[in-house]
Short mmCIF file of C-alpha atoms and ligand atoms in Angstrom, two decimals:
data_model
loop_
_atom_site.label_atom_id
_atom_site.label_comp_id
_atom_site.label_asym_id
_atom_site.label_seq_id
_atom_site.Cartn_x
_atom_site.Cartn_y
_atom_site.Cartn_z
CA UNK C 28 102.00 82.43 81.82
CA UNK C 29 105.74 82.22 82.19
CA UNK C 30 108.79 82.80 84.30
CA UNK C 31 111.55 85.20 83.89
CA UNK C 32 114.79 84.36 84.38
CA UNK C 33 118.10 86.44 84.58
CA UNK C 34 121.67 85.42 84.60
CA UNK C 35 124.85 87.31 83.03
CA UNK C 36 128.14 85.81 83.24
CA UNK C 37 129.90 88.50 84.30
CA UNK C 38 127.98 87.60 87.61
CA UNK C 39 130.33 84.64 87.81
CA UNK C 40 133.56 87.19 87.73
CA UNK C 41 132.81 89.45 90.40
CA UNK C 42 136.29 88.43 91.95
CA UNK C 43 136.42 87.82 95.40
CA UNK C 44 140.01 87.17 95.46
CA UNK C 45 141.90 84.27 97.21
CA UNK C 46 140.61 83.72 101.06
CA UNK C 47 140.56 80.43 103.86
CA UNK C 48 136.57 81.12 103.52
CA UNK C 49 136.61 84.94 104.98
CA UNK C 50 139.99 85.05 106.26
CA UNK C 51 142.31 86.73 104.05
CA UNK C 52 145.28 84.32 103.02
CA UNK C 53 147.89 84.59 104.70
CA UNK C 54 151.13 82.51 105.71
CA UNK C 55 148.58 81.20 108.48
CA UNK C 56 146.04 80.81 106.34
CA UNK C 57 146.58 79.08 102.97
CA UNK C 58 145.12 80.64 99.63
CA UNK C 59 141.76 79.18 98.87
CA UNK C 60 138.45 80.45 97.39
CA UNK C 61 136.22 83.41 99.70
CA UNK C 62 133.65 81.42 100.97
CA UNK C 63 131.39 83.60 98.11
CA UNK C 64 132.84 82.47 95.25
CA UNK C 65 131.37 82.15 91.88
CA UNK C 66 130.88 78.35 92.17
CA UNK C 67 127.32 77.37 93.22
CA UNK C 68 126.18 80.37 90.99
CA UNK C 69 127.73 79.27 88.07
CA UNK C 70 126.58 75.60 88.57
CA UNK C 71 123.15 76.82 89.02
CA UNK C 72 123.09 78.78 85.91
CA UNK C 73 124.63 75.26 84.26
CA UNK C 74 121.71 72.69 85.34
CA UNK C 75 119.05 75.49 84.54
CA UNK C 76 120.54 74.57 81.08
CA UNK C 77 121.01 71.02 81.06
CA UNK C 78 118.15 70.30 82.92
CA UNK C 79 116.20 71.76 80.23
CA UNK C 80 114.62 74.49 82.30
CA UNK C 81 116.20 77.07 80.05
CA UNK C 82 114.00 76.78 76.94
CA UNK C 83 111.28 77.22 78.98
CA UNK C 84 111.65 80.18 80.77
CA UNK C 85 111.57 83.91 79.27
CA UNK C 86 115.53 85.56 79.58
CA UNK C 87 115.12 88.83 80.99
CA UNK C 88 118.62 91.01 80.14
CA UNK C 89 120.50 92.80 82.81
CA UNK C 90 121.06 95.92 82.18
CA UNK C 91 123.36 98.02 84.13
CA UNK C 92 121.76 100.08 87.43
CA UNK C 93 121.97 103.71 87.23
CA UNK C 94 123.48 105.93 89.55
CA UNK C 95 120.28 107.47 90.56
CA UNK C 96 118.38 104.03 91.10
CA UNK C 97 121.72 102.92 93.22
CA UNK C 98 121.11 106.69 94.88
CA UNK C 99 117.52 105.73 96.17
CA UNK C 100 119.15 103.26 98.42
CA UNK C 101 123.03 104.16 99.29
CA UNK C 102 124.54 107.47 100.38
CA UNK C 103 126.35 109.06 97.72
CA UNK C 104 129.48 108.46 99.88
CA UNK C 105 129.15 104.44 99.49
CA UNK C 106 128.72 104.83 95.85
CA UNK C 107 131.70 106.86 95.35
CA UNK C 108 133.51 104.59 97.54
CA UNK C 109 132.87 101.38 95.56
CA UNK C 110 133.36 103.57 92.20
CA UNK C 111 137.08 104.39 93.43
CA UNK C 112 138.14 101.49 94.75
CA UNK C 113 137.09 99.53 91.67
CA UNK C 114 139.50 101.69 89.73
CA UNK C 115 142.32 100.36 92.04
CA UNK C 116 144.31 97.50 89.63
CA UNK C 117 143.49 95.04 93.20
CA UNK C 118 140.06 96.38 94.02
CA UNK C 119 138.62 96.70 97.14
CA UNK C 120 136.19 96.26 100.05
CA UNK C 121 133.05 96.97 100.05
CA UNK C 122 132.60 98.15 104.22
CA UNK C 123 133.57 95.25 106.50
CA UNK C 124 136.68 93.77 105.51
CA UNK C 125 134.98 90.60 104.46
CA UNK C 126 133.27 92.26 101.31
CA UNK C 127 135.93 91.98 98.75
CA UNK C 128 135.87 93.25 95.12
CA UNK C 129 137.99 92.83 92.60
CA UNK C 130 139.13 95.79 89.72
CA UNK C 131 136.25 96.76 88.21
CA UNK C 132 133.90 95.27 90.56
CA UNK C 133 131.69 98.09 90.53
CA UNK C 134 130.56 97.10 86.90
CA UNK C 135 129.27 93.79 87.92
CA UNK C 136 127.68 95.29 91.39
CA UNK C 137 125.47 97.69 88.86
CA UNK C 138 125.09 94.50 87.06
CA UNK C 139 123.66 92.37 89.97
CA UNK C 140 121.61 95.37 90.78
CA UNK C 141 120.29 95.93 87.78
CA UNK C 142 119.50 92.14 87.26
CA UNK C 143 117.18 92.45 89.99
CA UNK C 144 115.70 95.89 88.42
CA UNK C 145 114.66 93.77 84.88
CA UNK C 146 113.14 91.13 86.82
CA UNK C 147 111.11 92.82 89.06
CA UNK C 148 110.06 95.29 85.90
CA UNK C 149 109.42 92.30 84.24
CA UNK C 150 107.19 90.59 86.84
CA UNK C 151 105.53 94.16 87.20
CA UNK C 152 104.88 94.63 83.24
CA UNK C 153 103.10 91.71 82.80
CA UNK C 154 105.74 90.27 80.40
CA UNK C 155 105.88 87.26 82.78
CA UNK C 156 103.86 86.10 85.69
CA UNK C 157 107.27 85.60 88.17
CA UNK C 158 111.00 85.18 87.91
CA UNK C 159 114.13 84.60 89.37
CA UNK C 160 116.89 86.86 88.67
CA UNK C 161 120.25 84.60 89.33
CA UNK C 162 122.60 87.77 90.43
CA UNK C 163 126.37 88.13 91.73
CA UNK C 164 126.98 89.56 94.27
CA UNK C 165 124.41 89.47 96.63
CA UNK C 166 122.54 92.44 98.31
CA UNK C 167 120.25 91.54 101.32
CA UNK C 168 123.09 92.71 104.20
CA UNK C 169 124.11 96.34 101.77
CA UNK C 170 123.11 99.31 103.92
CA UNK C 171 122.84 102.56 103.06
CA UNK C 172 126.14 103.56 103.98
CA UNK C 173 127.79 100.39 103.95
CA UNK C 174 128.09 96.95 102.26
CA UNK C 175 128.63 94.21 104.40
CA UNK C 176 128.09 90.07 104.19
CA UNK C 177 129.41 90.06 100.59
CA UNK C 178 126.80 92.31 99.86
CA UNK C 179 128.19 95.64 98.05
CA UNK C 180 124.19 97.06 96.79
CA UNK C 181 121.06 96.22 98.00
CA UNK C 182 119.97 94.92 95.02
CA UNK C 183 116.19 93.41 95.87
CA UNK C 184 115.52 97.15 97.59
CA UNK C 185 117.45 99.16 94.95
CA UNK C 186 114.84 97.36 92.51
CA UNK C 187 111.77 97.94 94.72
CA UNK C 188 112.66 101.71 95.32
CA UNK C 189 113.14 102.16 91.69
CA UNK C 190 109.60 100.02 90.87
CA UNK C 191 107.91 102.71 93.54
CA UNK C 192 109.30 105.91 92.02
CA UNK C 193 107.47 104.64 88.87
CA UNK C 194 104.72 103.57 90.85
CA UNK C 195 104.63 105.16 93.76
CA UNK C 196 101.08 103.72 95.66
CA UNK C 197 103.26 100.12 94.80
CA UNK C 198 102.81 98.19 98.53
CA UNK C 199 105.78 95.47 98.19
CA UNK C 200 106.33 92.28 100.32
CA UNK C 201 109.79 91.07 101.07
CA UNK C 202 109.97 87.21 102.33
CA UNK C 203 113.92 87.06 102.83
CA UNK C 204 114.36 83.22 103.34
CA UNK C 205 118.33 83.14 103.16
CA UNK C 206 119.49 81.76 106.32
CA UNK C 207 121.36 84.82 107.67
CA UNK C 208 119.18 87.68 108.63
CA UNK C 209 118.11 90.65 105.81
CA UNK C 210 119.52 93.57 107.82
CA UNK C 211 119.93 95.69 105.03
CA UNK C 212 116.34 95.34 103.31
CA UNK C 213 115.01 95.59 106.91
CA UNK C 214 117.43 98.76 107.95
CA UNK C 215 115.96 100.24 104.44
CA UNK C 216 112.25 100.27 104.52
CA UNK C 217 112.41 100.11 108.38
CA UNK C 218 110.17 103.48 108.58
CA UNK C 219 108.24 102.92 105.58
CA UNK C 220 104.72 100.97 105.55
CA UNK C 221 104.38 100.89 101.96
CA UNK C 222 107.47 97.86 102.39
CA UNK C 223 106.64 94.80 104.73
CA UNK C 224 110.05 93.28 105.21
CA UNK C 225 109.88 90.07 106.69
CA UNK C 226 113.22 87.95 107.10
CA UNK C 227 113.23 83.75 108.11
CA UNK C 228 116.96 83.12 109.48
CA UNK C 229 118.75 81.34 111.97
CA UNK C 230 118.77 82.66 115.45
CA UNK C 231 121.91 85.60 115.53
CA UNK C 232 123.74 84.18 113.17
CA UNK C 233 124.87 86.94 110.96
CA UNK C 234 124.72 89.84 111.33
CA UNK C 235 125.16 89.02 115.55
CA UNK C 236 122.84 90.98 117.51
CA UNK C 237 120.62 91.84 114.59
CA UNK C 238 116.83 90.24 113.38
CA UNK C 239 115.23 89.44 116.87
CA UNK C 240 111.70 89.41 116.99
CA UNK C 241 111.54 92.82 118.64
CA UNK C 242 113.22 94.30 115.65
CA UNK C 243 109.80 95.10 114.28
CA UNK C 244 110.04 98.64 112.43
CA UNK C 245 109.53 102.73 113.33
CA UNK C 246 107.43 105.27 113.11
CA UNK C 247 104.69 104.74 110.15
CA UNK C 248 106.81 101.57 109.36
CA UNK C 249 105.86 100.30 113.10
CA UNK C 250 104.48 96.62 112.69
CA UNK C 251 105.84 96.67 108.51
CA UNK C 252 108.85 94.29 109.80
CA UNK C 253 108.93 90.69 110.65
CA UNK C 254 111.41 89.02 111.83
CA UNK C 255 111.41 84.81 112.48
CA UNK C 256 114.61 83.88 114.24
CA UNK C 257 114.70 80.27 114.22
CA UNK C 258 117.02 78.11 116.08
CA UNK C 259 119.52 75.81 114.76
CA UNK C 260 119.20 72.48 113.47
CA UNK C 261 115.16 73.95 112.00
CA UNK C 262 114.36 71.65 108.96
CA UNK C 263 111.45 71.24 106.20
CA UNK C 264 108.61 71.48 109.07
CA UNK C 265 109.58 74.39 111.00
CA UNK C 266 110.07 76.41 107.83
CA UNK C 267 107.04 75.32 106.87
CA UNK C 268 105.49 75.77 110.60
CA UNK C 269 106.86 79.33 110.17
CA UNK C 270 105.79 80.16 106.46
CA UNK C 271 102.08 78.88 107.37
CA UNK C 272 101.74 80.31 111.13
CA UNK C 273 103.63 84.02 110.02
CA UNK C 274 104.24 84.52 106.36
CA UNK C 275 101.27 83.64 104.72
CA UNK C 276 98.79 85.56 107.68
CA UNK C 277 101.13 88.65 107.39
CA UNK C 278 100.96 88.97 103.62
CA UNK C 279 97.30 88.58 103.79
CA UNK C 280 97.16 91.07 106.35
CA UNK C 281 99.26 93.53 104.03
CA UNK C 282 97.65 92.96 100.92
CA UNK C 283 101.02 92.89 98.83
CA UNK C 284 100.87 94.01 94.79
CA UNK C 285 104.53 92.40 94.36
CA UNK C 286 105.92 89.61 96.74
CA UNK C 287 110.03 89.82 96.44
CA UNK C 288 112.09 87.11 97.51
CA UNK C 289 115.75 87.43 98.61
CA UNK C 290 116.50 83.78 97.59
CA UNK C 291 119.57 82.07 99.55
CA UNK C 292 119.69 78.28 99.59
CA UNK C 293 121.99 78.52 102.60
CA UNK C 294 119.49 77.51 105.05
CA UNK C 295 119.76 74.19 103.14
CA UNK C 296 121.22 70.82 104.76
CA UNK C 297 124.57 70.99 103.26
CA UNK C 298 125.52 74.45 103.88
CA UNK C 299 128.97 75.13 105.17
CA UNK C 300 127.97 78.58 106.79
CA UNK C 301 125.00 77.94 108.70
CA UNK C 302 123.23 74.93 110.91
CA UNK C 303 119.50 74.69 109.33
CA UNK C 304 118.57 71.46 107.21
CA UNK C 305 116.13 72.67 104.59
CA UNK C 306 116.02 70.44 101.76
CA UNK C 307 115.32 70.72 97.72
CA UNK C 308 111.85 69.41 98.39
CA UNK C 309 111.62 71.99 101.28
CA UNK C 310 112.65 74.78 99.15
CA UNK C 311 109.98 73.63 96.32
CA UNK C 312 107.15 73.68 99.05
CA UNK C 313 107.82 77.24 100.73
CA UNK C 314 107.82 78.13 96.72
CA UNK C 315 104.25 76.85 96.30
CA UNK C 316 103.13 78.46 99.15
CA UNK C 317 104.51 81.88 98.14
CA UNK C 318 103.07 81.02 94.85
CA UNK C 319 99.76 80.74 95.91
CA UNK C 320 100.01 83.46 98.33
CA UNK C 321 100.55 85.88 94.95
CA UNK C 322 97.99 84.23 93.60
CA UNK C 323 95.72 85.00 96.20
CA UNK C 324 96.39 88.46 96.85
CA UNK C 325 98.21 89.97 93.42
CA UNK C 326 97.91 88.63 90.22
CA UNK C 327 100.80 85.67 91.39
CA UNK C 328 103.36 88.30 90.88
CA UNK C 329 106.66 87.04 92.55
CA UNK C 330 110.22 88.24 92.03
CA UNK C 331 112.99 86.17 93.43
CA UNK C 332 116.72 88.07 93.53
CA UNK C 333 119.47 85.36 94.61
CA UNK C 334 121.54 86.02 97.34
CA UNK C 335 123.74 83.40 99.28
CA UNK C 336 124.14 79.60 99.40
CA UNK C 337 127.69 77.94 99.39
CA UNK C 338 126.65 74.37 98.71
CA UNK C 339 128.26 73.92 94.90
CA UNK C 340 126.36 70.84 94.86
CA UNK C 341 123.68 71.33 96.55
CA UNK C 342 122.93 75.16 95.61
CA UNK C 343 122.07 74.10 91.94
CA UNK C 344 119.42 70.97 93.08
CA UNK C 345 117.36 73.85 95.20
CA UNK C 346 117.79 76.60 92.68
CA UNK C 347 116.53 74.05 89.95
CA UNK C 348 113.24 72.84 92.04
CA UNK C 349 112.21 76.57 93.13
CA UNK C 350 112.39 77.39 89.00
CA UNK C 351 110.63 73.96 88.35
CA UNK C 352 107.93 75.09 90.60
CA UNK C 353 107.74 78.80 89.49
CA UNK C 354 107.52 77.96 85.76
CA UNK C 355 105.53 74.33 86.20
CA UNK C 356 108.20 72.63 84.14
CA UNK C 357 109.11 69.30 85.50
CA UNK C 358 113.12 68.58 85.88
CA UNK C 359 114.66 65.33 86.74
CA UNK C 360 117.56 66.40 89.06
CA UNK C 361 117.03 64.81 92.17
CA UNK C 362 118.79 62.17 92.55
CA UNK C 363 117.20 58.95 94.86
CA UNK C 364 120.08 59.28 97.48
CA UNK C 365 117.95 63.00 98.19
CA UNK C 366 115.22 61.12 99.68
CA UNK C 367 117.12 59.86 102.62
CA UNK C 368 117.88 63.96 103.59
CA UNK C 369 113.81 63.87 102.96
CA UNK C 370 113.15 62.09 105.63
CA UNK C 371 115.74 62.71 108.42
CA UNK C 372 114.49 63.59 112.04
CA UNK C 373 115.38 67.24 112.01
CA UNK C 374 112.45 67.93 109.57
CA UNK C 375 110.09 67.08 112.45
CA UNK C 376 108.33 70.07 114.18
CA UNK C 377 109.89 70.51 117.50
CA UNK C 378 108.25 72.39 120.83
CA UNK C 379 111.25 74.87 120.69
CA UNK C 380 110.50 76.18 117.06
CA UNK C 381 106.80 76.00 117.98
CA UNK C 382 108.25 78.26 120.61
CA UNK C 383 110.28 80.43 118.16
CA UNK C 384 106.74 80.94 115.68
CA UNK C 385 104.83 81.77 118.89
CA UNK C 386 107.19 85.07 120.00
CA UNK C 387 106.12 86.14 116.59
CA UNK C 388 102.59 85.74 116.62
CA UNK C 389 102.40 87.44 119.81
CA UNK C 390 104.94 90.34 118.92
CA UNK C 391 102.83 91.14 115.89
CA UNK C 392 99.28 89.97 116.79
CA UNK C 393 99.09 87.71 114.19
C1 3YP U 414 129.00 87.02 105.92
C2 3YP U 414 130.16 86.99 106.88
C3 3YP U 414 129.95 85.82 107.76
C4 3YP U 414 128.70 85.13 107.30
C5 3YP U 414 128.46 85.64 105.91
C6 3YP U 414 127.04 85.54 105.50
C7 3YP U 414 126.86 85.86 104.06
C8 3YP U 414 125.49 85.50 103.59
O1 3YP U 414 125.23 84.46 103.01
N1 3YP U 414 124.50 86.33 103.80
O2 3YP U 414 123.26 86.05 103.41
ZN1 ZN U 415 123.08 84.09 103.66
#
């Protein structure tokens, strides 16, 4: 069966504005791109086509989210907020100061939003077996009453809430393997069983002080949140350590009917924001596991929503090997000097991420 793929170009104008990475520019700071800019989303999209992926894989259209699927998730005062400030002629912010939209930017937020709605409906339909919805801006850090981390909607949980109010006995999985910590997904379902949110990052990166292993849900959603801080410098074999020891276990413990994946490629070895050293290859093996994790427990339905990843170069070789691997269509993008990141020493299990798995295990009886 195939995979789904979305992608709309208006994802590649959500405007971020001119920055020194998050710092506004400044005569301190001299005008560059935010450190989410369009780039490594828009290169992405452009070797899904030239690698030939494209012909292969079903397009699934965006479609605009509603106001009452954005409503499931966000107070009406965050939606109201983004609506006004996106009629300003310069935009806005989305919460934090470091969320910036540009005029209009609501539009494409409903956009990304919605991206993630059709592929998840998609997935869930039985049009396709899994897919990857390519969306701008991201949505793994959105709160209810906030967007923060570049994120404006939750997008992956503003498609899952909307998926359960059609279906509501719909038991969803979340494995967040962007390298900063899914605070927002987590802070959403964090009372609710029916939504095992479980997050891989590096240890308090971003948000600070949120994702330890503690953090592990409330009330009936005690024990329905996972959380795998890894420390810096963890390559191919601790993710893998982690996926095998933790993720795998604890969606077989769950019994999942959907596993959803906020995707970011920023725990990859060339990422400017973050200290992990995943590589293509590494991303194409935690892909097969998830893959035969659906298979195993539901139907191999599996929904990936993008979130971050600021490698331009690098962002596009990962994306490309986790489609190749969903869909079972071969590419030829990796080029030989790849094999020398392959095989560097960081990819090496160490005692201290052995550590790290352990305080899960034992938090969550796994
Ligand atoms: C948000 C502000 C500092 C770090 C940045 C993280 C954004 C991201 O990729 N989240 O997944
Ligand atoms: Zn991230």
């Amino acid at each position: 069966m195939s995979t789904g793929y979305v992608w709309h170009e208006l994802y590649g104008w959500h405007d971020t504005g001119t920055h020194g990475g998050f710092i506004p520019a400044s005569a301190k700071t001299q005008p560059h791109h935010h450190f989410e800019s369009a780039e490594s989303k828009t290169r992405f999209n452009s070797l899904v086509e030239v690698s030939g992926l494209s012909k292969h894989l079903v397009r699934i259209e965006a479609t605009p989210a509603m106001d009452e699927d954005i409503l499931r998730v966000h107070t009406p005062e965050h939606l109201a907020s983004i609506k006004e400030q996106s009629e300003n002629i310069r935009g806005g912010d989305a919460g934090d100061g470091t969320t910036p939209f540009g005029h209009q930017g609501f539009v494409i937020a409903a956009l990304a939003a919605g991206g993630s709605i059709a592929a998840l409906e998609a997935v869930l339909d039985g049009r396709v077996k899994n897919a990857y919805a390519l969306v701008r801006p991201p949505g793994h850090h959105a709160r209810p009453e906030i967007g923060m981390g570049f994120c404006m909607f939750g997008n992956a949980a503003i498609a899952i809430k909307k998926a359960q109010a059609a279906n509501p006995d719909l038991r969803v999985a979340t494995v967040d393997w962007d390298v900063h910590h899914g605070n927002g997904t987590q802070a959403i379902f964090y009372d609710d069983p029916s939504v095992l949110t479980i997050s891989l990052h590096q240890n308090d990166l971003y948000p600070r002080g949120t994702g330890a292993v503690f953090e592990r849900g409330e009330g009936a959603g005690d024990g329905y949140c996972i959380n795998i801080p890894l420390p810096a410098g963890t390559g191919n074999g601790g993710y893998q350590y982690a996926m095998a020891e933790v993720v795998i276990p604890a969606l077989r413990r769950f019994q999942p009917d959907v596993i959803v994946v906020p995707s970011g490629f920023d725990a990859s070895i060339f990422d400017p924001l973050a200290r992990m050293s995943v590589t293509a290859s590494g991303y194409r093996i935690m892909t097969r596991m998830l893959m035969d994790a659906a298979e195993e427990l539901c139907g191999g339905r599996l929904m990936m929503t993008h979130e971050g990843g600021y490698s331009a170069s690098y962002v596009p070789v990962c994306g490309v090997e986790v489609l190749s691997e969903m869909s079972g269509v071969p590419v030829d993008v990796i080029h030989e000097f790849h094999a020398d990141f392959d095989t560097m020493p960081e990819h090496e299990l160490t005692p201290w991420q052995v550590e790290a798995v352990k305080a899960v295990l034992a938090e969550h009886s796994l």
